Amino acid sequence: MATHVDLIRWQDEPAPAPWWFLPLAFLGAAYVAAVTLRLLPYLTLCLHQRRPNNDLRRRYGAWAVVTGPTSGIGRAMALELARQGLNLVLVDLDTTNLQEISDTIRSRHGGVETKTVVFDLSLVSTDQGDKPLRWLREAVDGLDVGVLVNNAGVAWPGSVYLHEVEVEAWVRMMRAVTEVTSAVLPGMVARRRGAIVNIGLASSEAIPSFPLFTVYAATKRYVAQFSRGLHVEYAGKGIHVQCQAPFFVATRMVENLVEARRLSPFTATPGAYARAAVGWIGRGGPLCTPSVRHQLLWCAAAAAAPDFVLDWILLRSHLEQRTLLSADQSIEGAISVFAARTRRCQLISGKSSASGTIRGDLAMTAYTRYSSVIVTAVSTRGSGHGWIPDNLNRGHLDYFFWLLTVLNAVNFVVYLWIANCWRLGE
């Protein structure tokens, strides 16, 4: 016969967990660990940035070569490198804008020297490309070039299918990155030091596909693979090669894209991105996303939904953008047409547009966060029926399970907040 003490002891003991509890706890622990490990390099960099600045001039050399420095990311990178005391070789096709950025750098940073090379990178794969390449080699000959930033590229005309694209233009862009790197690399090899930064695209790395921007994303994937290979080949020669893959930066190239408007909380300014990007030069592996905003978006994209769901969402978004383009306009003018149509629609029916956008975005958010709702529901029902022990101190894995639930719940709230920002942005 059980005594009163035995009954009290029996009532204090937690109910045994079902067979599936430990596997789910391990899965939650693995998920939390994976997310944490992805963020650790960026937390480490934040600690590094509290120390003295990354002295690129001392580590690699007195000069840096920047392609496409007249606007956007390239301009911000050139200004940031000049702020850190590096002399600059500026490469672009526009003589007037080259002179303007050169004068700006010298006026802001009196001790910085600049050289300009007029070079249309789209001519690299043609008969006219040999002369500009020779000019570039002559410009860097004898200079202590320690940093190369390959930023120049071709803006995608809009949401288009492959048969509507001039494929040769994208072949030239890939060859331009290769040829410019080949022109600067021999000097770095001779000095056994240097850093090469190739600007890629996070959308070609973090998500399974980028429909209607397929060739553009594929060229950026080439840049990433090109960087990985060179990183391995030249690490033993003192040369660090890195592909920096941003999401959206507030430049003219992306200002009218649907994703850039909807994900405005995660869009970095050129100046902020350049400061983070220069801080990453010579650090980390062959692929990185310097901006913390972009890294958070990368993690969200990787964990938001299965690949086929992301494919459907992006295709729907890009087809929506395509419908705003006038059929009688050329592909080259697609972005400007999209901007005009967007502004006109907002003036005519701003309320209905905002209402439709928030309904669609909330539906998409709820669908992509289905795992959060399921985990929360299971954990709530489990605690109510005694499946989950009340005394969590008896097993540390229980903490991971509850942490996973809380993280998913918070993540869901964040996505709702983002959807609300999209509505206000309309």
Tab-separated table of C-alpha atoms in Angstrom:
chain	number	residue	atom	x	y	z
A	1	MET	CA	0.000	0.000	0.000
A	2	ALA	CA	1.407	3.379	-1.028
A	3	THR	CA	2.137	5.798	1.776
A	4	HIS	CA	1.364	9.501	1.772
A	5	VAL	CA	5.057	10.274	1.092
A	6	ASP	CA	5.099	7.896	-1.898
A	7	LEU	CA	2.037	9.575	-3.385
A	8	ILE	CA	3.647	13.011	-3.069
A	9	ARG	CA	6.855	11.708	-4.694
A	10	TRP	CA	4.851	10.095	-7.529
A	11	GLN	CA	2.910	13.314	-8.165
A	12	ASP	CA	6.151	15.332	-8.336
A	13	GLU	CA	7.667	13.091	-10.998
A	14	PRO	CA	7.102	14.390	-14.551
A	15	ALA	CA	5.187	12.339	-17.082
A	16	PRO	CA	7.436	10.318	-19.389
A	17	ALA	CA	8.075	11.930	-22.769
A	18	PRO	CA	6.808	10.100	-25.873
A	19	TRP	CA	9.235	8.374	-28.227
A	20	TRP	CA	9.265	11.227	-30.725
A	21	PHE	CA	10.208	13.925	-28.204
A	22	LEU	CA	13.980	13.349	-28.142
A	23	PRO	CA	14.346	13.247	-31.966
A	24	LEU	CA	12.489	16.561	-32.209
A	25	ALA	CA	14.650	18.011	-29.441
A	26	PHE	CA	17.802	16.948	-31.302
A	27	LEU	CA	16.397	18.467	-34.504
A	28	GLY	CA	15.697	21.732	-32.717
A	29	ALA	CA	19.185	21.774	-31.221
A	30	ALA	CA	20.721	21.165	-34.650
A	31	TYR	CA	18.652	23.958	-36.186
A	32	VAL	CA	19.604	26.486	-33.510
A	33	ALA	CA	23.263	25.443	-33.763
A	34	ALA	CA	23.241	25.808	-37.561
A	35	VAL	CA	21.783	29.323	-37.431
A	36	THR	CA	24.207	30.325	-34.677
A	37	LEU	CA	27.239	28.984	-36.537
A	38	ARG	CA	26.265	30.932	-39.657
A	39	LEU	CA	26.189	34.149	-37.649
A	40	LEU	CA	29.405	33.549	-35.695
A	41	PRO	CA	31.771	34.857	-38.434
A	42	TYR	CA	29.805	38.097	-38.556
A	43	LEU	CA	29.793	38.457	-34.789
A	44	THR	CA	33.546	37.860	-34.871
A	45	LEU	CA	33.964	40.591	-37.485
A	46	CYS	CA	31.996	43.006	-35.293
A	47	LEU	CA	34.534	42.357	-32.543
A	48	HIS	CA	37.388	42.836	-35.015
A	49	GLN	CA	35.967	46.182	-36.113
A	50	ARG	CA	36.277	47.477	-32.556
A	51	ARG	CA	40.011	47.006	-32.896
A	52	PRO	CA	42.298	49.179	-35.037
A	53	ASN	CA	41.199	49.468	-38.665
A	54	ASN	CA	42.056	46.885	-41.273
A	55	ASP	CA	45.290	48.468	-42.577
A	56	LEU	CA	45.037	47.430	-46.222
A	57	ARG	CA	47.873	49.682	-47.330
A	58	ARG	CA	50.332	48.031	-44.962
A	59	ARG	CA	49.087	44.477	-45.587
A	60	TYR	CA	48.751	44.535	-49.361
A	61	GLY	CA	50.086	47.674	-51.015
A	62	ALA	CA	49.639	51.387	-51.608
A	63	TRP	CA	47.331	51.188	-54.646
A	64	ALA	CA	43.880	49.779	-55.349
A	65	VAL	CA	42.155	49.240	-58.704
A	66	VAL	CA	38.377	49.785	-58.768
A	67	THR	CA	36.208	49.133	-61.821
A	68	GLY	CA	32.884	50.933	-62.146
A	69	PRO	CA	33.729	53.630	-59.551
A	70	THR	CA	31.444	56.381	-60.863
A	71	SER	CA	28.199	55.324	-59.163
A	72	GLY	CA	26.592	52.936	-56.706
A	73	ILE	CA	28.670	50.330	-54.913
A	74	GLY	CA	31.808	51.065	-56.932
A	75	ARG	CA	31.772	54.760	-56.040
A	76	ALA	CA	31.205	54.030	-52.354
A	77	MET	CA	33.995	51.431	-52.354
A	78	ALA	CA	36.410	53.862	-54.016
A	79	LEU	CA	35.634	56.574	-51.462
A	80	GLU	CA	36.024	54.141	-48.559
A	81	LEU	CA	39.356	52.823	-49.850
A	82	ALA	CA	40.561	56.400	-50.301
A	83	ARG	CA	39.476	57.189	-46.739
A	84	GLN	CA	41.748	54.381	-45.587
A	85	GLY	CA	44.668	55.961	-47.422
A	86	LEU	CA	44.948	53.857	-50.592
A	87	ASN	CA	45.793	55.467	-53.912
A	88	LEU	CA	43.337	54.533	-56.651
A	89	VAL	CA	43.338	53.443	-60.285
A	90	LEU	CA	39.780	54.168	-61.446
A	91	VAL	CA	38.459	52.214	-64.444
A	92	ASP	CA	35.240	53.187	-66.223
A	93	LEU	CA	33.890	54.024	-69.670
A	94	ASP	CA	32.626	57.544	-68.878
A	95	THR	CA	35.410	60.134	-69.045
A	96	THR	CA	33.371	62.911	-67.422
A	97	ASN	CA	32.229	60.841	-64.467
A	98	LEU	CA	35.729	59.424	-64.022
A	99	GLN	CA	37.112	62.929	-63.733
A	100	GLU	CA	34.364	63.885	-61.270
A	101	ILE	CA	35.020	60.980	-58.882
A	102	SER	CA	38.770	61.527	-59.197
A	103	ASP	CA	38.397	65.203	-58.241
A	104	THR	CA	36.061	64.288	-55.372
A	105	ILE	CA	38.565	61.827	-53.933
A	106	ARG	CA	41.465	64.266	-54.142
A	107	SER	CA	39.437	67.072	-52.559
A	108	ARG	CA	38.304	64.904	-49.639
A	109	HIS	CA	41.587	63.085	-49.131
A	110	GLY	CA	44.433	65.363	-50.089
A	111	GLY	CA	47.201	62.796	-49.803
A	112	VAL	CA	45.545	60.242	-52.081
A	113	GLU	CA	46.710	59.907	-55.681
A	114	THR	CA	44.389	58.824	-58.487
A	115	LYS	CA	44.844	57.533	-62.013
A	116	THR	CA	41.997	57.063	-64.497
A	117	VAL	CA	41.650	54.495	-67.269
A	118	VAL	CA	38.839	54.912	-69.791
A	119	PHE	CA	37.774	51.354	-70.482
A	120	ASP	CA	34.463	50.044	-71.812
A	121	LEU	CA	34.452	46.570	-70.288
A	122	SER	CA	31.772	45.417	-72.721
A	123	LEU	CA	34.400	45.600	-75.497
A	124	VAL	CA	36.724	43.062	-73.872
A	125	SER	CA	35.617	40.127	-76.014
A	126	THR	CA	35.723	42.152	-79.244
A	127	ASP	CA	38.570	43.270	-81.479
A	128	GLN	CA	38.414	46.697	-79.826
A	129	GLY	CA	39.142	45.300	-76.371
A	130	ASP	CA	42.873	44.703	-76.767
A	131	LYS	CA	43.812	48.374	-76.611
A	132	PRO	CA	41.973	49.207	-73.318
A	133	LEU	CA	43.433	46.081	-71.713
A	134	ARG	CA	46.881	47.225	-72.757
A	135	TRP	CA	46.158	50.657	-71.252
A	136	LEU	CA	45.139	49.018	-67.985
A	137	ARG	CA	48.310	46.929	-67.849
A	138	GLU	CA	50.389	50.018	-68.546
A	139	ALA	CA	48.527	51.979	-65.845
A	140	VAL	CA	49.262	49.404	-63.132
A	141	ASP	CA	52.782	48.618	-64.310
A	142	GLY	CA	55.262	49.654	-61.644
A	143	LEU	CA	52.554	50.427	-59.075
A	144	ASP	CA	52.290	48.595	-55.768
A	145	VAL	CA	48.736	47.420	-56.474
A	146	GLY	CA	47.508	45.484	-53.463
A	147	VAL	CA	43.719	45.531	-53.870
A	148	LEU	CA	41.483	44.913	-56.889
A	149	VAL	CA	37.718	45.497	-56.741
A	150	ASN	CA	35.856	44.048	-59.728
A	151	ASN	CA	32.550	45.886	-59.509
A	152	ALA	CA	31.642	46.969	-63.034
A	153	GLY	CA	28.816	45.037	-64.651
A	154	VAL	CA	25.817	45.231	-66.954
A	155	ALA	CA	22.435	46.168	-65.511
A	156	TRP	CA	19.709	43.613	-66.198
A	157	PRO	CA	17.002	45.183	-68.421
A	158	GLY	CA	14.062	43.761	-66.477
A	159	SER	CA	12.044	40.572	-66.088
A	160	VAL	CA	12.734	38.872	-69.415
A	161	TYR	CA	12.921	35.382	-70.844
A	162	LEU	CA	16.109	33.922	-72.268
A	163	HIS	CA	15.008	34.247	-75.905
A	164	GLU	CA	14.570	38.009	-75.371
A	165	VAL	CA	18.101	38.565	-74.096
A	166	GLU	CA	21.293	39.426	-75.940
A	167	VAL	CA	23.351	36.618	-74.440
A	168	GLU	CA	26.604	37.968	-75.853
A	169	ALA	CA	26.423	40.960	-73.485
A	170	TRP	CA	26.595	38.641	-70.481
A	171	VAL	CA	29.428	36.628	-71.980
A	172	ARG	CA	31.371	39.889	-72.268
A	173	MET	CA	30.707	40.683	-68.612
A	174	MET	CA	32.115	37.352	-67.454
A	175	ARG	CA	35.136	37.774	-69.679
A	176	ALA	CA	35.681	41.324	-68.421
A	177	VAL	CA	36.021	40.134	-64.807
A	178	THR	CA	38.454	37.453	-65.943
A	179	GLU	CA	40.567	39.751	-68.124
A	180	VAL	CA	40.840	42.565	-65.569
A	181	THR	CA	41.882	40.085	-62.891
A	182	SER	CA	44.427	38.576	-65.263
A	183	ALA	CA	45.868	42.030	-65.958
A	184	VAL	CA	46.392	42.906	-62.279
A	185	LEU	CA	47.288	39.483	-60.875
A	186	PRO	CA	50.914	39.121	-62.136
A	187	GLY	CA	52.113	42.051	-60.032
A	188	MET	CA	50.479	40.612	-56.924
A	189	VAL	CA	52.112	37.246	-57.573
A	190	ALA	CA	55.514	38.901	-57.940
A	191	ARG	CA	55.080	40.757	-54.633
A	192	ARG	CA	53.432	37.718	-52.983
A	193	ARG	CA	50.614	39.760	-51.499
A	194	GLY	CA	47.273	41.113	-52.601
A	195	ALA	CA	43.503	41.002	-52.195
A	196	ILE	CA	40.942	40.597	-54.973
A	197	VAL	CA	37.263	41.364	-54.382
A	198	ASN	CA	34.680	40.356	-56.986
A	199	ILE	CA	31.177	41.714	-56.465
A	200	GLY	CA	28.663	38.908	-56.896
A	201	LEU	CA	24.981	38.494	-56.080
A	202	ALA	CA	23.480	36.894	-52.986
A	203	SER	CA	20.347	35.946	-54.915
A	204	SER	CA	22.406	33.559	-57.048
A	205	GLU	CA	23.794	31.863	-53.925
A	206	ALA	CA	21.082	31.926	-51.248
A	207	ILE	CA	18.016	30.966	-53.282
A	208	PRO	CA	17.445	28.028	-55.653
A	209	SER	CA	16.592	30.078	-58.761
A	210	PHE	CA	16.073	33.645	-59.941
A	211	PRO	CA	13.480	33.288	-62.737
A	212	LEU	CA	13.365	35.887	-65.524
A	213	PHE	CA	16.786	37.057	-64.322
A	214	THR	CA	18.350	33.700	-65.117
A	215	VAL	CA	21.333	34.748	-67.228
A	216	TYR	CA	22.217	37.633	-64.916
A	217	ALA	CA	22.148	35.339	-61.868
A	218	ALA	CA	24.174	32.731	-63.768
A	219	THR	CA	26.897	35.258	-64.601
A	220	LYS	CA	27.104	36.200	-60.931
A	221	ARG	CA	27.348	32.514	-60.051
A	222	TYR	CA	30.310	32.364	-62.421
A	223	VAL	CA	31.886	35.212	-60.462
A	224	ALA	CA	31.442	33.260	-57.217
A	225	GLN	CA	32.912	30.048	-58.630
A	226	PHE	CA	35.736	31.999	-60.293
A	227	SER	CA	36.554	33.547	-56.914
A	228	ARG	CA	36.479	30.211	-55.095
A	229	GLY	CA	38.902	28.658	-57.552
A	230	LEU	CA	41.346	31.571	-57.427
A	231	HIS	CA	41.120	31.643	-53.632
A	232	VAL	CA	42.380	28.067	-53.518
A	233	GLU	CA	44.980	28.536	-56.266
A	234	TYR	CA	46.612	31.699	-54.931
A	235	ALA	CA	46.260	31.397	-51.151
A	236	GLY	CA	49.762	29.927	-51.032
A	237	LYS	CA	51.101	32.971	-52.882
A	238	GLY	CA	49.799	35.433	-50.297
A	239	ILE	CA	46.762	36.533	-52.338
A	240	HIS	CA	43.285	36.535	-50.813
A	241	VAL	CA	40.437	36.233	-53.345
A	242	GLN	CA	36.866	36.785	-52.261
A	243	CYS	CA	33.413	37.092	-53.818
A	244	GLN	CA	31.305	39.550	-51.864
A	245	ALA	CA	27.649	38.775	-52.573
A	246	PRO	CA	25.190	41.490	-51.509
A	247	PHE	CA	21.427	41.449	-51.769
A	248	PHE	CA	19.904	44.847	-52.525
A	249	VAL	CA	21.897	48.071	-52.208
A	250	ALA	CA	20.139	51.398	-52.804
A	251	THR	CA	21.495	52.133	-56.286
A	252	ARG	CA	19.872	53.102	-59.584
A	253	MET	CA	20.320	49.547	-60.846
A	254	VAL	CA	17.849	48.053	-58.357
A	255	GLU	CA	15.688	50.961	-57.212
A	256	ASN	CA	12.683	49.824	-59.278
A	257	LEU	CA	12.865	46.090	-58.628
A	258	VAL	CA	9.876	44.592	-56.824
A	259	GLU	CA	12.028	42.774	-54.248
A	260	ALA	CA	14.066	45.886	-53.448
A	261	ARG	CA	10.917	47.864	-52.633
A	262	ARG	CA	9.310	45.106	-50.608
A	263	LEU	CA	12.469	44.264	-48.675
A	264	SER	CA	13.443	47.870	-48.002
A	265	PRO	CA	14.267	47.180	-44.309
A	266	PHE	CA	17.044	44.904	-45.569
A	267	THR	CA	18.323	47.279	-48.273
A	268	ALA	CA	21.693	48.813	-47.406
A	269	THR	CA	22.907	52.229	-48.479
A	270	PRO	CA	26.033	52.261	-50.681
A	271	GLY	CA	28.079	53.950	-47.964
A	272	ALA	CA	27.086	51.495	-45.238
A	273	TYR	CA	27.669	48.557	-47.528
A	274	ALA	CA	31.094	49.844	-48.596
A	275	ARG	CA	32.243	50.246	-44.989
A	276	ALA	CA	31.257	46.660	-44.234
A	277	ALA	CA	32.701	45.363	-47.512
A	278	VAL	CA	36.094	47.021	-47.042
A	279	GLY	CA	36.166	45.642	-43.498
A	280	TRP	CA	35.851	42.127	-44.957
A	281	ILE	CA	38.733	42.481	-47.436
A	282	GLY	CA	41.346	39.864	-46.593
A	283	ARG	CA	39.132	38.204	-43.989
A	284	GLY	CA	36.967	35.125	-44.114
A	285	GLY	CA	36.566	32.620	-46.917
A	286	PRO	CA	36.048	32.960	-50.667
A	287	LEU	CA	32.366	33.916	-50.333
A	288	CYS	CA	30.788	36.358	-47.906
A	289	THR	CA	27.885	38.754	-47.469
A	290	PRO	CA	29.390	41.787	-45.709
A	291	SER	CA	26.207	43.607	-44.690
A	292	VAL	CA	24.551	42.323	-41.508
A	293	ARG	CA	21.156	43.196	-43.011
A	294	HIS	CA	21.901	41.029	-46.014
A	295	GLN	CA	23.127	38.157	-43.850
A	296	LEU	CA	19.878	38.202	-41.876
A	297	LEU	CA	17.954	38.148	-45.144
A	298	TRP	CA	20.148	35.269	-46.356
A	299	CYS	CA	19.300	33.224	-43.249
A	300	ALA	CA	15.608	34.033	-43.663
A	301	ALA	CA	15.656	32.984	-47.328
A	302	ALA	CA	17.434	29.739	-46.513
A	303	ALA	CA	15.007	28.812	-43.724
A	304	ALA	CA	11.787	30.382	-44.967
A	305	ALA	CA	10.393	27.658	-47.195
A	306	PRO	CA	11.261	24.700	-49.430
A	307	ASP	CA	12.897	25.426	-52.772
A	308	PHE	CA	9.752	24.889	-54.822
A	309	VAL	CA	7.887	27.465	-52.707
A	310	LEU	CA	10.636	30.061	-53.175
A	311	ASP	CA	10.673	29.310	-56.912
A	312	TRP	CA	6.921	29.923	-57.112
A	313	ILE	CA	7.092	33.136	-55.079
A	314	LEU	CA	9.919	34.625	-57.149
A	315	LEU	CA	8.369	33.641	-60.474
A	316	ARG	CA	5.066	35.194	-59.407
A	317	SER	CA	6.828	38.367	-58.284
A	318	HIS	CA	8.862	38.721	-61.478
A	319	LEU	CA	5.866	37.990	-63.705
A	320	GLU	CA	3.986	40.702	-61.826
A	321	GLN	CA	6.821	43.086	-62.584
A	322	ARG	CA	6.813	41.988	-66.220
A	323	THR	CA	3.108	42.758	-66.631
A	324	LEU	CA	3.851	46.365	-65.717
A	325	LEU	CA	6.140	46.699	-68.702
A	326	SER	CA	4.700	48.102	-71.886
A	327	ALA	CA	4.682	45.598	-74.742
A	328	ASP	CA	5.548	48.298	-77.261
A	329	GLN	CA	8.689	49.356	-75.385
A	330	SER	CA	12.103	47.901	-76.036
A	331	ILE	CA	13.715	45.584	-73.494
A	332	GLU	CA	16.464	48.193	-72.973
A	333	GLY	CA	13.896	50.674	-71.608
A	334	ALA	CA	12.124	48.205	-69.362
A	335	ILE	CA	13.293	49.551	-66.027
A	336	SER	CA	12.294	53.165	-66.729
A	337	VAL	CA	8.879	52.059	-68.007
A	338	PHE	CA	8.359	50.018	-64.845
A	339	ALA	CA	9.170	53.036	-62.683
A	340	ALA	CA	6.701	55.260	-64.538
A	341	ARG	CA	3.915	52.670	-64.404
A	342	THR	CA	4.489	52.097	-60.696
A	343	ARG	CA	4.256	55.796	-59.848
A	344	ARG	CA	1.101	56.225	-61.955
A	345	CYS	CA	-0.623	53.229	-60.321
A	346	GLN	CA	0.173	54.596	-56.884
A	347	LEU	CA	-1.354	57.986	-57.739
A	348	ILE	CA	-4.544	56.494	-59.184
A	349	SER	CA	-5.340	53.707	-56.738
A	350	GLY	CA	-2.986	53.875	-53.801
A	351	LYS	CA	-5.422	52.483	-51.228
A	352	SER	CA	-6.530	49.486	-53.270
A	353	SER	CA	-2.955	48.731	-54.269
A	354	ALA	CA	-1.821	48.804	-50.648
A	355	SER	CA	-4.745	46.639	-49.563
A	356	GLY	CA	-4.070	44.045	-52.239
A	357	THR	CA	-0.364	44.037	-51.508
A	358	ILE	CA	-0.747	43.492	-47.774
A	359	ARG	CA	-3.277	40.687	-48.277
A	360	GLY	CA	-1.002	38.886	-50.706
A	361	ASP	CA	2.098	39.434	-48.614
A	362	LEU	CA	0.425	38.273	-45.400
A	363	ALA	CA	-0.762	35.134	-47.168
A	364	MET	CA	2.746	34.481	-48.473
A	365	THR	CA	4.223	35.142	-45.034
A	366	ALA	CA	1.785	32.782	-43.317
A	367	TYR	CA	2.505	30.060	-45.855
A	368	THR	CA	6.277	30.353	-45.691
A	369	ARG	CA	6.216	30.271	-41.900
A	370	TYR	CA	3.998	27.203	-41.640
A	371	SER	CA	6.666	25.381	-39.653
A	372	SER	CA	6.502	28.030	-36.923
A	373	VAL	CA	2.783	27.539	-36.432
A	374	ILE	CA	3.081	23.747	-36.390
A	375	VAL	CA	5.899	23.723	-33.839
A	376	THR	CA	4.085	26.197	-31.597
A	377	ALA	CA	0.833	24.223	-31.765
A	378	VAL	CA	2.540	20.907	-31.013
A	379	SER	CA	4.442	22.329	-28.052
A	380	THR	CA	1.324	23.991	-26.606
A	381	ARG	CA	-0.770	20.840	-26.938
A	382	GLY	CA	2.077	18.768	-25.555
A	383	SER	CA	2.401	20.797	-22.370
A	384	GLY	CA	-1.357	20.694	-21.827
A	385	HIS	CA	-1.484	16.902	-22.077
A	386	GLY	CA	1.582	16.184	-20.009
A	387	TRP	CA	3.744	15.084	-22.967
A	388	ILE	CA	6.443	17.612	-22.122
A	389	PRO	CA	7.930	17.381	-18.631
A	390	ASP	CA	7.102	20.256	-16.310
A	391	ASN	CA	10.525	20.123	-14.701
A	392	LEU	CA	12.728	21.294	-17.575
A	393	ASN	CA	15.863	21.036	-15.432
A	394	ARG	CA	15.765	17.261	-15.855
A	395	GLY	CA	16.873	17.462	-19.467
A	396	HIS	CA	18.872	20.203	-21.200
A	397	LEU	CA	17.499	19.133	-24.577
A	398	ASP	CA	14.124	20.458	-23.469
A	399	TYR	CA	15.615	23.940	-23.467
A	400	PHE	CA	16.565	23.574	-27.130
A	401	PHE	CA	13.041	22.502	-28.022
A	402	TRP	CA	11.505	25.504	-26.309
A	403	LEU	CA	14.170	27.810	-27.729
A	404	LEU	CA	13.313	26.586	-31.219
A	405	THR	CA	9.643	27.314	-30.572
A	406	VAL	CA	10.363	30.828	-29.292
A	407	LEU	CA	12.709	31.593	-32.197
A	408	ASN	CA	10.124	30.520	-34.752
A	409	ALA	CA	7.394	32.526	-33.024
A	410	VAL	CA	9.585	35.647	-32.968
A	411	ASN	CA	10.550	35.036	-36.585
A	412	PHE	CA	6.884	34.882	-37.552
A	413	VAL	CA	6.220	38.219	-35.825
A	414	VAL	CA	9.186	39.756	-37.655
A	415	TYR	CA	7.807	38.593	-40.979
A	416	LEU	CA	4.442	40.159	-40.147
A	417	TRP	CA	6.259	43.396	-39.354
A	418	ILE	CA	8.056	43.236	-42.699
A	419	ALA	CA	4.736	42.708	-44.460
A	420	ASN	CA	3.382	45.783	-42.673
A	421	CYS	CA	6.402	47.766	-43.858
A	422	TRP	CA	5.612	46.659	-47.412
A	423	ARG	CA	2.066	47.972	-46.982
A	424	LEU	CA	3.309	51.332	-45.695
A	425	GLY	CA	5.836	51.444	-48.531
A	426	GLU	CA	2.997	51.271	-51.041
